[in-house]
Short mmCIF file of C-alpha atoms in Angstrom, two decimals:
data_model
loop_
_atom_site.label_atom_id
_atom_site.label_comp_id
_atom_site.label_asym_id
_atom_site.label_seq_id
_atom_site.Cartn_x
_atom_site.Cartn_y
_atom_site.Cartn_z
CA UNK A 1 128.53 133.38 107.96
CA UNK A 2 129.63 132.63 104.47
CA UNK A 3 128.36 135.18 101.64
CA UNK A 4 128.25 134.11 98.00
CA UNK A 5 130.57 136.05 95.93
CA UNK A 6 130.90 135.61 92.14
CA UNK A 7 134.49 134.37 90.75
CA UNK A 8 135.46 133.56 87.14
CA UNK A 9 135.04 129.71 88.79
CA UNK A 10 131.92 130.17 90.67
CA UNK A 11 129.69 127.24 90.49
CA UNK A 12 127.08 128.32 87.87
CA UNK A 13 124.36 125.40 87.28
CA UNK A 14 122.96 126.41 84.31
CA UNK A 15 123.82 129.21 81.49
CA UNK A 16 121.05 130.91 79.75
CA UNK A 17 120.58 132.19 76.25
CA UNK A 18 119.26 135.90 75.49
CA UNK A 19 115.72 134.86 74.95
CA UNK A 20 112.51 135.22 77.13
CA UNK A 21 112.29 131.39 77.06
CA UNK A 22 115.81 130.47 78.67
CA UNK A 23 115.17 133.58 81.08
CA UNK A 24 111.53 132.29 82.58
CA UNK A 25 113.46 129.21 83.44
CA UNK A 26 115.97 131.17 86.25
CA UNK A 27 115.61 130.20 89.89
CA UNK A 28 116.43 132.74 92.12
CA UNK A 29 118.93 131.15 94.67
CA UNK A 30 117.82 130.74 98.30
CA UNK A 31 120.47 133.37 99.84
CA UNK A 32 118.71 135.78 97.77
CA UNK A 33 115.30 134.85 98.77
CA UNK A 34 115.55 134.98 102.52
CA UNK A 35 118.49 138.04 102.74
CA UNK A 36 116.92 140.70 104.33
CA UNK A 37 119.94 143.35 103.58
CA UNK A 38 122.20 143.16 100.60
CA UNK A 39 124.87 145.36 99.20
CA UNK A 40 125.71 146.76 95.79
CA UNK A 41 129.20 148.33 95.77
CA UNK A 42 129.54 150.49 92.86
CA UNK A 43 133.55 151.98 93.20
CA UNK A 44 135.90 153.38 90.17
CA UNK A 45 137.98 155.85 89.32
CA UNK A 46 135.04 158.57 89.32
CA UNK A 47 135.63 158.43 93.10
CA UNK A 48 138.76 160.36 92.53
CA UNK A 49 136.97 163.35 91.44
CA UNK A 50 135.28 163.86 94.90
CA UNK A 51 132.22 165.24 93.71
CA UNK A 52 129.39 164.81 96.23
CA UNK A 53 125.66 165.59 94.72
CA UNK A 54 122.87 163.63 93.15
CA UNK A 55 124.08 160.79 91.30
CA UNK A 56 127.50 162.33 92.16
CA UNK A 57 130.35 159.29 91.51
CA UNK A 58 128.94 156.72 88.97
CA UNK A 59 127.68 159.58 86.45
CA UNK A 60 130.79 161.68 86.69
CA UNK A 61 132.35 160.31 83.77
CA UNK A 62 129.10 161.20 81.64
CA UNK A 63 128.33 164.19 82.48
CA UNK A 64 131.40 166.20 82.85
CA UNK A 65 131.67 165.68 78.99
CA UNK A 66 127.97 166.20 77.74
CA UNK A 67 126.87 169.51 79.77
CA UNK A 68 127.41 172.74 77.48
CA UNK A 69 126.74 175.40 79.36
CA UNK A 70 126.89 174.45 82.95
CA UNK A 71 124.97 177.68 83.66
CA UNK A 72 121.95 176.80 81.75
CA UNK A 73 120.61 173.57 82.21
CA UNK A 74 117.21 172.77 80.17
CA UNK A 75 115.84 170.59 82.53
CA UNK A 76 115.95 168.86 85.98
CA UNK A 77 118.10 166.01 84.77
CA UNK A 78 120.17 168.01 82.81
CA UNK A 79 120.74 170.27 85.92
CA UNK A 80 122.14 167.37 87.86
CA UNK A 81 124.69 166.77 84.72
CA UNK A 82 125.30 170.66 84.98
CA UNK A 83 126.19 170.57 88.59
CA UNK A 84 128.66 167.88 87.66
CA UNK A 85 130.10 169.74 84.56
CA UNK A 86 130.61 172.87 86.63
CA UNK A 87 132.43 171.24 89.46
CA UNK A 88 134.86 169.92 86.92
CA UNK A 89 135.30 172.96 85.00
CA UNK A 90 135.88 174.65 88.26
CA UNK A 91 137.96 172.21 89.78
CA UNK A 92 139.80 170.32 87.05
CA UNK A 93 139.75 172.80 84.21
CA UNK A 94 138.15 171.90 80.44
CA UNK A 95 137.54 168.51 80.33
CA UNK A 96 138.89 168.18 76.33
CA UNK A 97 142.34 169.05 78.52
CA UNK A 98 141.91 167.17 81.63
CA UNK A 99 139.51 164.42 80.77
CA UNK A 100 138.06 161.61 82.66
CA UNK A 101 141.27 159.42 81.86
CA UNK A 102 143.30 161.67 84.04
CA UNK A 103 141.63 160.58 87.05
CA UNK A 104 143.33 157.14 86.91
CA UNK A 105 146.70 157.62 87.84
CA UNK A 106 145.26 159.12 91.26
CA UNK A 107 142.68 156.46 91.53
CA UNK A 108 145.54 154.49 93.65
CA UNK A 109 142.97 152.12 96.36
CA UNK A 110 145.95 152.79 98.72
CA UNK A 111 143.58 152.14 102.08
CA UNK A 112 141.62 149.90 100.45
CA UNK A 113 141.37 146.54 102.13
CA UNK A 114 138.86 143.68 100.83
CA UNK A 115 138.85 141.82 104.00
CA UNK A 116 137.27 144.58 105.90
CA UNK A 117 134.88 145.16 103.48
CA UNK A 118 134.17 141.43 103.44
CA UNK A 119 133.78 141.65 107.50
CA UNK A 120 131.87 144.73 106.88
CA UNK A 121 129.38 143.27 105.24
CA UNK A 122 129.10 139.81 107.55
CA UNK A 123 129.17 142.54 110.66
CA UNK A 124 126.04 144.48 109.17
CA UNK A 125 123.90 140.92 108.46
CA UNK A 126 124.26 141.05 105.03
CA UNK A 127 122.53 138.15 103.13
CA UNK A 128 124.72 139.21 99.53
CA UNK A 129 127.12 141.51 98.45
CA UNK A 130 127.34 142.29 94.90
CA UNK A 131 130.22 144.36 93.48
CA UNK A 132 129.85 146.07 89.95
CA UNK A 133 133.12 144.70 88.38
CA UNK A 134 132.90 147.33 85.19
CA UNK A 135 130.51 150.40 85.21
CA UNK A 136 129.45 152.47 82.32
CA UNK A 137 132.78 154.23 82.45
CA UNK A 138 134.21 150.81 80.80
CA UNK A 139 137.07 150.71 83.29
CA UNK A 140 137.53 147.08 84.33
CA UNK A 141 137.71 146.46 87.96
CA UNK A 142 139.67 142.84 87.03
CA UNK A 143 142.07 141.71 84.85
CA UNK A 144 140.55 142.06 81.31
CA UNK A 145 142.16 140.31 78.26
CA UNK A 146 140.03 142.78 76.54
CA UNK A 147 140.90 146.17 77.44
CA UNK A 148 144.09 147.73 79.25
CA UNK A 149 141.46 150.10 81.18
CA UNK A 150 141.68 147.65 84.28
CA UNK A 151 142.46 147.98 87.62
CA UNK A 152 145.67 145.77 87.18
CA UNK A 153 147.06 147.71 84.79
CA UNK A 154 146.30 151.28 85.25
CA UNK A 155 145.44 152.89 88.58
CA UNK A 156 145.46 150.94 91.53
CA UNK A 157 147.32 147.96 89.63
CA UNK A 158 145.29 145.10 91.42
CA UNK A 159 142.51 142.84 90.72
CA UNK A 160 140.06 144.72 92.93
CA UNK A 161 137.04 142.38 91.61
CA UNK A 162 139.27 139.05 92.42
CA UNK A 163 140.58 140.28 95.63
CA UNK A 164 137.16 140.93 96.82
CA UNK A 165 135.69 137.63 95.67
CA UNK A 166 138.40 135.95 97.55
CA UNK A 167 137.63 137.89 100.67
CA UNK A 168 133.86 137.17 100.74
#
């Protein structure tokens, strides 16, 4: 089984404009129509905090800064963030002194093996595998010419997206 993966040289038959008329011409690839299972992978420096809870990892960089008083959330949505903020304060201290950028040197990915991830996708029968190459934290998991906040210049010092695309 061969899985399609995004690469900088992916075969994209058509480019779309930022208009509804343009997007209406989009045709869903066959591999998506028949897929019974797909994998969406989200991974980045936020995993270093090792916080486990509702929307734990991916929202960590937002909530560690946005909750003024973790003991007094004002609604259910804020209570998710309050738990993250409280964890950060208790584990790492004031986010003004130990901020999100301070996790990046510990994000080394030393046990990460893109070939194992690709094999996992095949073994579980995934029809597609999608990796979010840059989440809302702004850390690019590829070699970016637009920012130094990328996995080649910081953290793992590897082109995580490129290596995974090649493995796929």
